[in-house]
mmCIF file of C-alpha atoms in Angstrom:
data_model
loop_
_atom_site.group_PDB
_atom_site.id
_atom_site.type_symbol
_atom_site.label_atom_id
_atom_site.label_comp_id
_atom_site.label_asym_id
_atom_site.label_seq_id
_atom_site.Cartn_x
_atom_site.Cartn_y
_atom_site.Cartn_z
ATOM 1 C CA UNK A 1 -18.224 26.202 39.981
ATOM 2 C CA UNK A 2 -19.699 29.208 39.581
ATOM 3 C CA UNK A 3 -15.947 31.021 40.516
ATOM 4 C CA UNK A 4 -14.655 28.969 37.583
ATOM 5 C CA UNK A 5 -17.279 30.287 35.354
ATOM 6 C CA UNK A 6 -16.281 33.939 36.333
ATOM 7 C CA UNK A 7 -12.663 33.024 35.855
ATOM 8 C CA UNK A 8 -13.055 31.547 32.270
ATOM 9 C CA UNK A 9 -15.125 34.468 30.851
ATOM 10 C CA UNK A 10 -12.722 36.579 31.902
ATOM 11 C CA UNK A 11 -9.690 34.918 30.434
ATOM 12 C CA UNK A 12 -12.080 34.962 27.351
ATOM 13 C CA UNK A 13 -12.461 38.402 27.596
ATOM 14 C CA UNK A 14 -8.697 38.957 27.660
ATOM 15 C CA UNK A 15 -8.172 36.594 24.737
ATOM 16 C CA UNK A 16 -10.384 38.490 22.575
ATOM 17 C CA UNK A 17 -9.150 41.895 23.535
ATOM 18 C CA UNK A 18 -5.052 40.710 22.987
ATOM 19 C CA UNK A 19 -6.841 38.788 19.411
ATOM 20 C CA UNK A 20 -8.656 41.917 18.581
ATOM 21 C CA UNK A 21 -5.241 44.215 18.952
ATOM 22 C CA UNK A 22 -3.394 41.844 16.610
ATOM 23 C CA UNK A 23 -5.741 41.791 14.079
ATOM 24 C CA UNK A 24 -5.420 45.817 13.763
ATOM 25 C CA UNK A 25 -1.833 45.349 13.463
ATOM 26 C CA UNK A 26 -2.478 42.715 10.633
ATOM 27 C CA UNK A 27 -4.951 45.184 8.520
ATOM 28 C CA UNK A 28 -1.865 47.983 8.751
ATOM 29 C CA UNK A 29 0.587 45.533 7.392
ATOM 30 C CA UNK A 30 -1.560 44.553 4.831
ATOM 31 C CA UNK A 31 -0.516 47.822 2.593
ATOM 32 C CA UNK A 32 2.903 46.977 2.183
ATOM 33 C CA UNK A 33 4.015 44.770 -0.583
ATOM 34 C CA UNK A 34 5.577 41.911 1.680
ATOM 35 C CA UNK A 35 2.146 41.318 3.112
ATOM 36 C CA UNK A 36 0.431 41.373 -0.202
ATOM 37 C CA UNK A 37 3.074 38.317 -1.337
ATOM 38 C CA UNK A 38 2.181 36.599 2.423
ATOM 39 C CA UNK A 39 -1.186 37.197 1.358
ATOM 40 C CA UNK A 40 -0.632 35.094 -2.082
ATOM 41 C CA UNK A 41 1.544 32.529 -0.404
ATOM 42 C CA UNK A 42 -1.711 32.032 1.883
ATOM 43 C CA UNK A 43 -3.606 31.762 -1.154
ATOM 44 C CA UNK A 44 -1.868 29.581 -3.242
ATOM 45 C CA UNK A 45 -0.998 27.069 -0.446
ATOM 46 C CA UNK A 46 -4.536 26.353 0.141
ATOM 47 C CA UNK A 47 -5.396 26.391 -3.485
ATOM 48 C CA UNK A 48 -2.600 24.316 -3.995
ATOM 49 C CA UNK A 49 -3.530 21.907 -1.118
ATOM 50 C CA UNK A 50 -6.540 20.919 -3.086
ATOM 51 C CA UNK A 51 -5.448 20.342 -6.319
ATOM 52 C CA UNK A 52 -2.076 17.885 -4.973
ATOM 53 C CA UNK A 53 -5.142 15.983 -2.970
ATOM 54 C CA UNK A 54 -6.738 15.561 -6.663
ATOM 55 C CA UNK A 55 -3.977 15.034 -8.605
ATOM 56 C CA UNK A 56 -0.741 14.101 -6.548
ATOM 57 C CA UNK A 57 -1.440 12.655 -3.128
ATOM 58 C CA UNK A 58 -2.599 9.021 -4.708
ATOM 59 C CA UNK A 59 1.341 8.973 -5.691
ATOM 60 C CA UNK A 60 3.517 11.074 -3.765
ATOM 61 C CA UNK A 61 0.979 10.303 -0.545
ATOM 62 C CA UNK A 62 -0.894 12.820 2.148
ATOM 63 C CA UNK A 63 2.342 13.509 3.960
ATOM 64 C CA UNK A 64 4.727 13.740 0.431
ATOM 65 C CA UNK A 65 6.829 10.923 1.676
ATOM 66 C CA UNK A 66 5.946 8.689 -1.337
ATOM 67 C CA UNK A 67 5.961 5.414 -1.490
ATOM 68 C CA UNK A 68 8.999 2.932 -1.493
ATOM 69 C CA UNK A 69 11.196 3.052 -4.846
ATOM 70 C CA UNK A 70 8.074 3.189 -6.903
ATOM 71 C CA UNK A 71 6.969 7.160 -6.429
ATOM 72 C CA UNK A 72 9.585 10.015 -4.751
ATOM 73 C CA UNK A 73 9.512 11.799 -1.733
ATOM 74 C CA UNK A 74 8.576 15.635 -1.891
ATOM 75 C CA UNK A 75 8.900 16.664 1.568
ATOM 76 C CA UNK A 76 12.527 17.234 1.277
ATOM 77 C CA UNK A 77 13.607 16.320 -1.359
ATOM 78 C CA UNK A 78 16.881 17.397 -2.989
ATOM 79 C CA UNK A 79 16.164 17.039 -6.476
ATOM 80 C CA UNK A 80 12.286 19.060 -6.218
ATOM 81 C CA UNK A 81 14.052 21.947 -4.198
ATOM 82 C CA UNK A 82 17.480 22.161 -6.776
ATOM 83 C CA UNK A 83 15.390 23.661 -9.612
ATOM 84 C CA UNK A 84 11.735 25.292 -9.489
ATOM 85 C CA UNK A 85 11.825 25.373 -13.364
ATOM 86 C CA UNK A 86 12.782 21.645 -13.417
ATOM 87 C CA UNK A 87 9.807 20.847 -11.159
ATOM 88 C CA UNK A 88 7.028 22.531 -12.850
ATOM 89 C CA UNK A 89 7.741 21.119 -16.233
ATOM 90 C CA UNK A 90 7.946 17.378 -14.588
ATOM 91 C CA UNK A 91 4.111 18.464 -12.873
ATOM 92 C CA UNK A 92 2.836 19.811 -16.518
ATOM 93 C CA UNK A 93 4.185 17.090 -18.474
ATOM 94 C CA UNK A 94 4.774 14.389 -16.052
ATOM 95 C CA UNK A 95 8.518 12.302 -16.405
ATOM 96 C CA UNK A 96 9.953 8.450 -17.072
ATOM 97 C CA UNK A 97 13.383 8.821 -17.385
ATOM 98 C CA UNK A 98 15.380 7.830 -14.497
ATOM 99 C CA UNK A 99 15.968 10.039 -11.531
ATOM 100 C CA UNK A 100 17.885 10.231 -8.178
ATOM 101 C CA UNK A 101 16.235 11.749 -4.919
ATOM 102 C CA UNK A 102 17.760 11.852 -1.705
ATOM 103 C CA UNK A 103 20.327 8.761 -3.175
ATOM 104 C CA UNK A 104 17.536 6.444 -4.252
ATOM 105 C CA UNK A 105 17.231 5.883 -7.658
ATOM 106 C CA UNK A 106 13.165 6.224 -9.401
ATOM 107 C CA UNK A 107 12.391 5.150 -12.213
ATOM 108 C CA UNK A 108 8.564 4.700 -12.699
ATOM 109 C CA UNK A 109 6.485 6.691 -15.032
ATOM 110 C CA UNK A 110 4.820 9.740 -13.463
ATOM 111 C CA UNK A 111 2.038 11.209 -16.482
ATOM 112 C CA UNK A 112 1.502 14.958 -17.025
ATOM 113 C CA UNK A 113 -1.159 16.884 -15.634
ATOM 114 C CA UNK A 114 -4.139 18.627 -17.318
ATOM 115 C CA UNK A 115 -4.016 21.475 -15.327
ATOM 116 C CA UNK A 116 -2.957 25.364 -15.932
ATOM 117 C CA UNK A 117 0.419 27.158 -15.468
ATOM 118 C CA UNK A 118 -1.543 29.470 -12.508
ATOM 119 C CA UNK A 119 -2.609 25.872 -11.042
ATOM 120 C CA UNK A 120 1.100 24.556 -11.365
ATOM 121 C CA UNK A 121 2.062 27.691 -9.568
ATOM 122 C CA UNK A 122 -0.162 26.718 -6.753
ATOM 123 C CA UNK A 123 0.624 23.367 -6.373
ATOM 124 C CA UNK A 124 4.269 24.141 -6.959
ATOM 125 C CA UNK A 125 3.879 26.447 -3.705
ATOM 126 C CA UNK A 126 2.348 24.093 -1.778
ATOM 127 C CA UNK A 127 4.738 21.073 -1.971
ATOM 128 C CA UNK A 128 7.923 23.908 -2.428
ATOM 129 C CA UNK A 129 6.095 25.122 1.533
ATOM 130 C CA UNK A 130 4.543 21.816 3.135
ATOM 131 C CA UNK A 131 6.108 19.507 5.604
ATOM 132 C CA UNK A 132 9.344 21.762 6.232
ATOM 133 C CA UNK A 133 10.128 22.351 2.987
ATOM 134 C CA UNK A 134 10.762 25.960 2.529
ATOM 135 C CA UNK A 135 10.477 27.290 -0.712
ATOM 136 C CA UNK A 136 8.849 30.467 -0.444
ATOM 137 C CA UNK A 137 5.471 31.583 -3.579
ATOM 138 C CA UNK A 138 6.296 30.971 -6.884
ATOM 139 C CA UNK A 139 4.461 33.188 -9.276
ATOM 140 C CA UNK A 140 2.599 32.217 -12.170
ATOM 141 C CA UNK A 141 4.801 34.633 -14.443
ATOM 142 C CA UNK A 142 7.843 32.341 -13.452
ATOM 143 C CA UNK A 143 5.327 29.440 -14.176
ATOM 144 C CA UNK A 144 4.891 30.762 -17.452
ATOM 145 C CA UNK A 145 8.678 31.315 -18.821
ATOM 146 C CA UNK A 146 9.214 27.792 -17.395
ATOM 147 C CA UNK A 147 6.637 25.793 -19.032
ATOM 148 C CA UNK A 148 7.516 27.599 -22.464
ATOM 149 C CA UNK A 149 11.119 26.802 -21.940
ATOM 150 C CA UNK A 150 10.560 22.947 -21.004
ATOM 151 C CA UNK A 151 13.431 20.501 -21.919
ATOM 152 C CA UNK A 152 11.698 18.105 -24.372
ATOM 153 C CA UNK A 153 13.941 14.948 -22.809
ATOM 154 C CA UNK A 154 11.595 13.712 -20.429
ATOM 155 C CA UNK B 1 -27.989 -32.093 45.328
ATOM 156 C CA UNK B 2 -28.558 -28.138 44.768
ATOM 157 C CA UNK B 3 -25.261 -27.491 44.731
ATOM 158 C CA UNK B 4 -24.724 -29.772 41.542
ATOM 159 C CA UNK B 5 -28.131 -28.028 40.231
ATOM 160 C CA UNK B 6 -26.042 -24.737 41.041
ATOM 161 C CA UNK B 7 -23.118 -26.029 38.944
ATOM 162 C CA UNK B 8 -25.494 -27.134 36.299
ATOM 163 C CA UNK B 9 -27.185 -24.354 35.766
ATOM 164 C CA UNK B 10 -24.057 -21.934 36.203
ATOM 165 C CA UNK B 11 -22.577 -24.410 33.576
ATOM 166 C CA UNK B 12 -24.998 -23.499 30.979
ATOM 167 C CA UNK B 13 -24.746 -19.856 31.715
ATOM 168 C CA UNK B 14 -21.051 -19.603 30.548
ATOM 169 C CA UNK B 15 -21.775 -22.039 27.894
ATOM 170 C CA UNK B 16 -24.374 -20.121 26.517
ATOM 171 C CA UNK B 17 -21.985 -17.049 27.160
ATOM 172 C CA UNK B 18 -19.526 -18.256 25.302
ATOM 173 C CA UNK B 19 -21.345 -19.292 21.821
ATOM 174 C CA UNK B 20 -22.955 -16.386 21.755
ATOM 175 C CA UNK B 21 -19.850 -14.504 21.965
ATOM 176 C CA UNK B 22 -18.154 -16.485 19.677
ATOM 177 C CA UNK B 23 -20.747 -16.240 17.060
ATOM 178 C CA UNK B 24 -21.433 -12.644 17.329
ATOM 179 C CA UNK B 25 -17.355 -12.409 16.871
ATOM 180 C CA UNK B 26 -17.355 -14.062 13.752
ATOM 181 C CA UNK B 27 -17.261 -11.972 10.364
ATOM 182 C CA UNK B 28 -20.335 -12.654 7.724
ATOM 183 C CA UNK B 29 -19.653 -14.831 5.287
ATOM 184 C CA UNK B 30 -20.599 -12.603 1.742
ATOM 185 C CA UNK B 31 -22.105 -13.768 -1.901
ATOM 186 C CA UNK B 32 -24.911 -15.802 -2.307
ATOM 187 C CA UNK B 33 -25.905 -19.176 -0.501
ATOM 188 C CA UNK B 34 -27.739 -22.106 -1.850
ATOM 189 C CA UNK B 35 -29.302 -24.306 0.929
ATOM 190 C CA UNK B 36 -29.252 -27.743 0.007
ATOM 191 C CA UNK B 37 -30.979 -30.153 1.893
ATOM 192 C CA UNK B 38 -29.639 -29.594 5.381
ATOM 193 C CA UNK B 39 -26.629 -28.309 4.025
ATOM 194 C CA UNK B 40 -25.819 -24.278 2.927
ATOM 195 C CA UNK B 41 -23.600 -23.987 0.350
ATOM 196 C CA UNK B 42 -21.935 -20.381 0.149
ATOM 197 C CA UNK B 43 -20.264 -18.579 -2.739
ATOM 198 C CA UNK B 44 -16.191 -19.603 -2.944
ATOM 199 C CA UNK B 45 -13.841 -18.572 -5.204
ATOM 200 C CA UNK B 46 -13.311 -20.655 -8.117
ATOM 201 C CA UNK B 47 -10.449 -22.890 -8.987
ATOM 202 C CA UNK B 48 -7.610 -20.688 -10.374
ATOM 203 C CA UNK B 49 -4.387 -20.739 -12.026
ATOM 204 C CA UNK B 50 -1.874 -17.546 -12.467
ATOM 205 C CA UNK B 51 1.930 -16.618 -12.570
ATOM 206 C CA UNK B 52 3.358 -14.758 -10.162
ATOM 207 C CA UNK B 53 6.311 -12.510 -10.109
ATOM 208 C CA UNK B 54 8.691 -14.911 -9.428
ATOM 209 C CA UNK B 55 7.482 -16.849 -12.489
ATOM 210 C CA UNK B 56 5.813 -19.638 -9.882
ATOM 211 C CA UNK B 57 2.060 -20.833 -10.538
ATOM 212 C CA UNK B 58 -0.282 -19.910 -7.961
ATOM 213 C CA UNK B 59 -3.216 -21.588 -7.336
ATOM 214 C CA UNK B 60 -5.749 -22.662 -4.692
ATOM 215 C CA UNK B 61 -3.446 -24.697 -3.064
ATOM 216 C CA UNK B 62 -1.030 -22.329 -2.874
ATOM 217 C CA UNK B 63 -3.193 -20.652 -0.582
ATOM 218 C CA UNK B 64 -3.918 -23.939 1.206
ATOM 219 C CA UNK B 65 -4.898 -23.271 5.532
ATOM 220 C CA UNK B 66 -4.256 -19.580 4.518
ATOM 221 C CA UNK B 67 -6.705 -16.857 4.395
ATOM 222 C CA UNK B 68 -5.440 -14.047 2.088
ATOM 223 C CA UNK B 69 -6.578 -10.718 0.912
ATOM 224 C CA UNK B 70 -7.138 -10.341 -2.683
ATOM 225 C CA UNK B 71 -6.600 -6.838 -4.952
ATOM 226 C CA UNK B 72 -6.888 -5.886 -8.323
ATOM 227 C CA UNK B 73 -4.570 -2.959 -10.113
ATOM 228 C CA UNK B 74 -2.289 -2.062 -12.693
ATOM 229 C CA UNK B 75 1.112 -1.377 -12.069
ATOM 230 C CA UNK B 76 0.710 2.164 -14.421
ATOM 231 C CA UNK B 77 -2.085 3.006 -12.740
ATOM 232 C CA UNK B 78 -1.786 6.916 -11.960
ATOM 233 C CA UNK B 79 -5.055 7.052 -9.828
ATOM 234 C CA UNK B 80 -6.242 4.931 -6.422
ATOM 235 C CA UNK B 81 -3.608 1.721 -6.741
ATOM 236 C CA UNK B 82 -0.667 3.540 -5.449
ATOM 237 C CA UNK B 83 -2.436 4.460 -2.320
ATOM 238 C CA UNK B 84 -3.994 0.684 -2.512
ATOM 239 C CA UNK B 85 -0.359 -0.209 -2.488
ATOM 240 C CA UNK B 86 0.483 2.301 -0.077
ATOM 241 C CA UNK B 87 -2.595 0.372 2.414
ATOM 242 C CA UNK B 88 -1.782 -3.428 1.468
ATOM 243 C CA UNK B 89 1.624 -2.547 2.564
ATOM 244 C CA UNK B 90 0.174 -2.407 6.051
ATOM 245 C CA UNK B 91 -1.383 -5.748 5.531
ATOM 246 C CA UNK B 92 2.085 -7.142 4.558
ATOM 247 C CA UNK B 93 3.747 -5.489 7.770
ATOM 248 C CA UNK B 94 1.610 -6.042 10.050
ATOM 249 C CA UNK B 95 1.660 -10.275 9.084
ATOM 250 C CA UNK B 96 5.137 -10.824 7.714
ATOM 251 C CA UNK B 97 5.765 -13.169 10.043
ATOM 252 C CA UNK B 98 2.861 -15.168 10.204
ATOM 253 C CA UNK B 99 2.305 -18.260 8.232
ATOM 254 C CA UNK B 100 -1.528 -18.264 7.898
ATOM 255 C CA UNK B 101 -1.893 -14.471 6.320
ATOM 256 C CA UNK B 102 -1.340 -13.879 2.541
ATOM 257 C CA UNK B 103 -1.459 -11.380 -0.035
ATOM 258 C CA UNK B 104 -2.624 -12.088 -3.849
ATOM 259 C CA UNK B 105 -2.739 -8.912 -6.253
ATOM 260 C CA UNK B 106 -3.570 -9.430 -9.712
ATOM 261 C CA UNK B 107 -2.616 -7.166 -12.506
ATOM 262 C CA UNK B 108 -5.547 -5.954 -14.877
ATOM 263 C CA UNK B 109 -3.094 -4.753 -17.667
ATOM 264 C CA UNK B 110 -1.338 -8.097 -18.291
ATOM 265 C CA UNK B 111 -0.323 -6.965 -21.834
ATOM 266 C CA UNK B 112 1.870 -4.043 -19.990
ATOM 267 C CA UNK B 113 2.186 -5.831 -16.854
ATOM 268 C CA UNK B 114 4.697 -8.666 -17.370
ATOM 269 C CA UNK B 115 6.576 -11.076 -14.966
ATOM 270 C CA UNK B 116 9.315 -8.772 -15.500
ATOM 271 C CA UNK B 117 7.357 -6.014 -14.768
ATOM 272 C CA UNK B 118 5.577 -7.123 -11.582
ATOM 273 C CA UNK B 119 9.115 -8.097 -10.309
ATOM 274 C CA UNK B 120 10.158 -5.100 -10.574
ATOM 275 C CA UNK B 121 7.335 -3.834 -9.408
ATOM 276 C CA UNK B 122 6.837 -5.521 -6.282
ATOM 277 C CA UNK B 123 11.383 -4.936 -5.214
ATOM 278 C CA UNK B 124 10.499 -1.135 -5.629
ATOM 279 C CA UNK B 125 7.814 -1.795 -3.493
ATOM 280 C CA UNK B 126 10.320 -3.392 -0.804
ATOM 281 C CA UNK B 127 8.253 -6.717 -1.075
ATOM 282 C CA UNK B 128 11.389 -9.540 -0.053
ATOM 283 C CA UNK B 129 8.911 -12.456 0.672
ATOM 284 C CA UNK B 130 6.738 -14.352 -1.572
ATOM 285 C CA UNK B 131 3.878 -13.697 1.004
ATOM 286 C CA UNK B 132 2.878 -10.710 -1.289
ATOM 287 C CA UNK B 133 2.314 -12.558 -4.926
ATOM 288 C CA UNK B 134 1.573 -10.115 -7.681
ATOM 289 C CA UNK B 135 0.242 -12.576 -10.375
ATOM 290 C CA UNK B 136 -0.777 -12.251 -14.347
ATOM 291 C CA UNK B 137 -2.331 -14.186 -16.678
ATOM 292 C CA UNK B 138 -4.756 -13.953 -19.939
ATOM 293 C CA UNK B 139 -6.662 -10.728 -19.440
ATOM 294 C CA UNK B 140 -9.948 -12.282 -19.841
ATOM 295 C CA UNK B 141 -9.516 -15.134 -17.533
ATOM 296 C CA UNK B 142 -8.521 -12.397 -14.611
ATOM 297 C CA UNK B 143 -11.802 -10.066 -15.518
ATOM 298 C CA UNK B 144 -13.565 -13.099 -15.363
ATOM 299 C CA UNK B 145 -11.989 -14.550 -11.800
ATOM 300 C CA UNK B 146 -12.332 -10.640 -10.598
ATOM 301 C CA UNK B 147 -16.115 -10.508 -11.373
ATOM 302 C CA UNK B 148 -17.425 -13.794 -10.699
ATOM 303 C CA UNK B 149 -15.204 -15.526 -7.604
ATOM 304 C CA UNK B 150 -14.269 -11.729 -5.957
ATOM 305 C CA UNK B 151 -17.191 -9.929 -7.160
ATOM 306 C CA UNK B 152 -15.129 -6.621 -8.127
ATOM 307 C CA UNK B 153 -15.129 -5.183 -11.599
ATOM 308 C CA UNK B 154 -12.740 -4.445 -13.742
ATOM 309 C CA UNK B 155 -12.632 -3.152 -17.541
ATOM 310 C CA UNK B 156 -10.512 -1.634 -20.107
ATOM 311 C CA UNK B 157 -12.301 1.871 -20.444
ATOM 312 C CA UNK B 158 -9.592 4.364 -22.956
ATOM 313 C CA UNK B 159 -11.473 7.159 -21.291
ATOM 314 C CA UNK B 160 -10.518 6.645 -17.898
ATOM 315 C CA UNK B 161 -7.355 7.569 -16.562
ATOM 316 C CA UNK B 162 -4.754 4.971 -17.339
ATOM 317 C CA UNK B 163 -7.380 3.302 -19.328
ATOM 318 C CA UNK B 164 -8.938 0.952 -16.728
ATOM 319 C CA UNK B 165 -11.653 1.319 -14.121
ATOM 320 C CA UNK B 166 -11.734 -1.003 -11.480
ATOM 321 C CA UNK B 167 -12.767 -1.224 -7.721
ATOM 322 C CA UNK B 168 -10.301 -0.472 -5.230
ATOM 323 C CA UNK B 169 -11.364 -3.200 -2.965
ATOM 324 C CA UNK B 170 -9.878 -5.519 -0.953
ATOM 325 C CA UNK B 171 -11.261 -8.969 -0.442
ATOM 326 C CA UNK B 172 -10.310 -10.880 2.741
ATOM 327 C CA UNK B 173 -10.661 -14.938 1.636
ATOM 328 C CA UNK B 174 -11.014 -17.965 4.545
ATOM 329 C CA UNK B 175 -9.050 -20.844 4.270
ATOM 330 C CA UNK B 176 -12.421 -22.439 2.903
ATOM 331 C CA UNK B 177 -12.164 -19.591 -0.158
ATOM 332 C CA UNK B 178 -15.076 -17.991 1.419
ATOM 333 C CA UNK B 179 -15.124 -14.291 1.245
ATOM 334 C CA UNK B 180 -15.640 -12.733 4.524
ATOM 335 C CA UNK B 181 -14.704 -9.129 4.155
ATOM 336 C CA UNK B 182 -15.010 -6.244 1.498
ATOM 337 C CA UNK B 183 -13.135 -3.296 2.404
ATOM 338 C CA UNK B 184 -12.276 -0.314 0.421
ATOM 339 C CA UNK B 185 -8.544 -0.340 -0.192
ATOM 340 C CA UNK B 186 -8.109 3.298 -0.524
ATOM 341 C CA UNK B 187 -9.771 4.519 2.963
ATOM 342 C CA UNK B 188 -6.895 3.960 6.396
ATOM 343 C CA UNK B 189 -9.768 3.262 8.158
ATOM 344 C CA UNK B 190 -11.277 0.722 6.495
ATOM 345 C CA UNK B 191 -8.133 -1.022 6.597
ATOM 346 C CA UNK B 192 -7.666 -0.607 9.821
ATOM 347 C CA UNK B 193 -10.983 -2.677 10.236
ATOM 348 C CA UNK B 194 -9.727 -5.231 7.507
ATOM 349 C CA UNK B 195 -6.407 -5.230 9.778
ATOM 350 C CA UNK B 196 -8.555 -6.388 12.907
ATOM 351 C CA UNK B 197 -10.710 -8.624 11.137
ATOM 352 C CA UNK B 198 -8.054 -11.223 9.862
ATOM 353 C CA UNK B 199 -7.300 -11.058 13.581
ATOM 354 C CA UNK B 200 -10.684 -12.201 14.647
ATOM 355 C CA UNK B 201 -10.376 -15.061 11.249
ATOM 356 C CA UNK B 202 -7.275 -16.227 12.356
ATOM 357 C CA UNK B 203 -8.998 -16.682 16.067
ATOM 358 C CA UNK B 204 -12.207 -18.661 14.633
ATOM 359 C CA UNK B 205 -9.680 -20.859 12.898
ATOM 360 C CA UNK B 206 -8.457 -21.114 16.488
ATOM 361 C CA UNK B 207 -11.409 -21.814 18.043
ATOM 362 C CA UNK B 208 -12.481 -24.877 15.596
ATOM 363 C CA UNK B 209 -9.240 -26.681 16.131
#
């Protein structure tokens, strides 16, 4: 028993060191740009995370699947990943004309969203990064030229 | 001699066992009771007539030696019915094959939400049976049905979003129209209870036979 307990702590004590050493490395990367942009990504997803619990998940469900032919799938979904611009008008101003994702056909009214552009970036990034999809940050600049540039055909 | 004391006694021991078991096993039965004489009388829901989305009336006796869990919504809804949906869907799959378990959603936007429109509704929804009935009528007569005989409210509010507030409940109804569950219809667990207590309704059904 007592052996065990002398066994753990060390382990612990290794743990921490090898954590410790990593972190280091982290604070050095930090200064280059790529880190700064991991460091949004980070940011935004969790950010994002919230507000598609508030204002998506009742819809497009915890794990993006959707539901049925009533409300899409976003977790892979071919039509969301084809066209960021697309996808953050449809989240401002919501969408009823009919759609095709992943070969089923949608149809149901999805309403706009009173939220910002830097909130549609978020959420954007979370979906565009959650459950495999891999869409990398989308700035709120991009967000911005988007939104003004929306097709009015919705 | 002792041993048939022995039996006796060992007798009432299970027997005792077993009623207290069974009652202890049996869900409460919910609104308010009126004893009468030697008799209590407990809260049922009301006679009722509705269309459903395959045009057919639905009544009481549609639900006749059925138990059946009861929902309000809207099909526009952009707030807590999907995910109701989303839940009752687990309801339908888990008892598509039996008999004795049904599902009864009424619409609280009948002016929007047609026969047409629950139809479509309910084939998006991948309902094939008429075990699921999504049913419509005058939109008083359902606020009326939802607040006295389920006990759930339900309003036309233009400040909320989609325009309605309601409960997302789900009521689970005996075959004698008794209510004997309230669950909340937007929380897995909950349903997961609701899922295990039509079980233990079915059994006490069971049991009386």
């Amino acid at each position: 028993m007592n052996q065990l307990n002398k066994i753990l702590t060390v382990v612990a004590i290794f743990l921490l060191i090898s954590c410790g050493g990593s972190q280091g490395e982290q604070q050095k990367e930090e200064n280059s740009a790529s880190s700064r942009d991991e460091i949004r990504l980070r940011q935004y997803k969790v950010q994002g995370a919230k507000i598609y619990s508030t204002y998506c998940a009742n819809c497009h469900q915890d794990d993006g699947k959707g539901l049925a032919a009533l409300y899409p799938p976003l977790a892979g979904s071919d039509y969301l990943l084809e066209d960021f611009a697309r996808a953050a008008c449809i989240i401002k101003n919501g969408q009823s004309k009919e759609i095709v994702v992943n070969g089923v056909t949608y149809s149901q009214m999805m309403p706009g969203n009173p939220i910002s552009n830097l909130e549609v970036a978020e959420v954007l990034t979370y979906i565009l990064n959650a459950w495999g999809n891999e869409g990398g940050l989308i700035g709120v600049k991009d967000v911005d030229k988007w939104i003004d540039e929306c097709e009015e055909d919705y | 001699m002792t041993k048939a004391k022995y039996l006796f006694i060992s007798l009432a021991i299970v027997a005792i066992g077993c009623t207290s078991t069974s009652t202890s096993g049996k869900l409460p039965i919910y609104g308010n009771k009126i004893f009468e004489e030697n008799d209590t009388i407990y809260h049922t829901i009301e006679d009722f007539r509705l269309v459903d989305q395959d045009s057919s009336w639905v009544t009481n006796a549609t639900f006749e030696d059925q138990v059946y869990v009861s929902d309000f919504f809207f099909t526009s809804c952009p707030t807590i019915c999907p995910k109701m949906k989303q839940q009752m869907l687990r309801v339908y799959e888990k008892f598509e094959d039996n008999g004795q378990v049904s599902i009864l959603s009424h619409t609280i936007d009948p002016k929007h939400d047609t026969v047409a429109v629950l139809k479509d509704y309910a084939s998006k929804l991948g309902i094939k049976s008429s075990k699921w009935k999504f049913v419509t009528g005058d939109q008083d007569y359902i606020y009326d049905l939802g607040e006295k005989s389920y006990m759930v409210m339900a309003d036309e509010d233009p400040e909320a979003a989609g325009g309605f507030i309601h409960s997302g409940a789900f009521l689970l109804v005996d075959k004698d129209r008794r209510i004997r569950g309230v669950y909340d219809g937007t929380v897995d667990e909950q349903v997961d209870i609701l899922l295990t207590d039509i079980d233990k309704l079915l059994k006490e059904y069971e049991s009386t036979k």
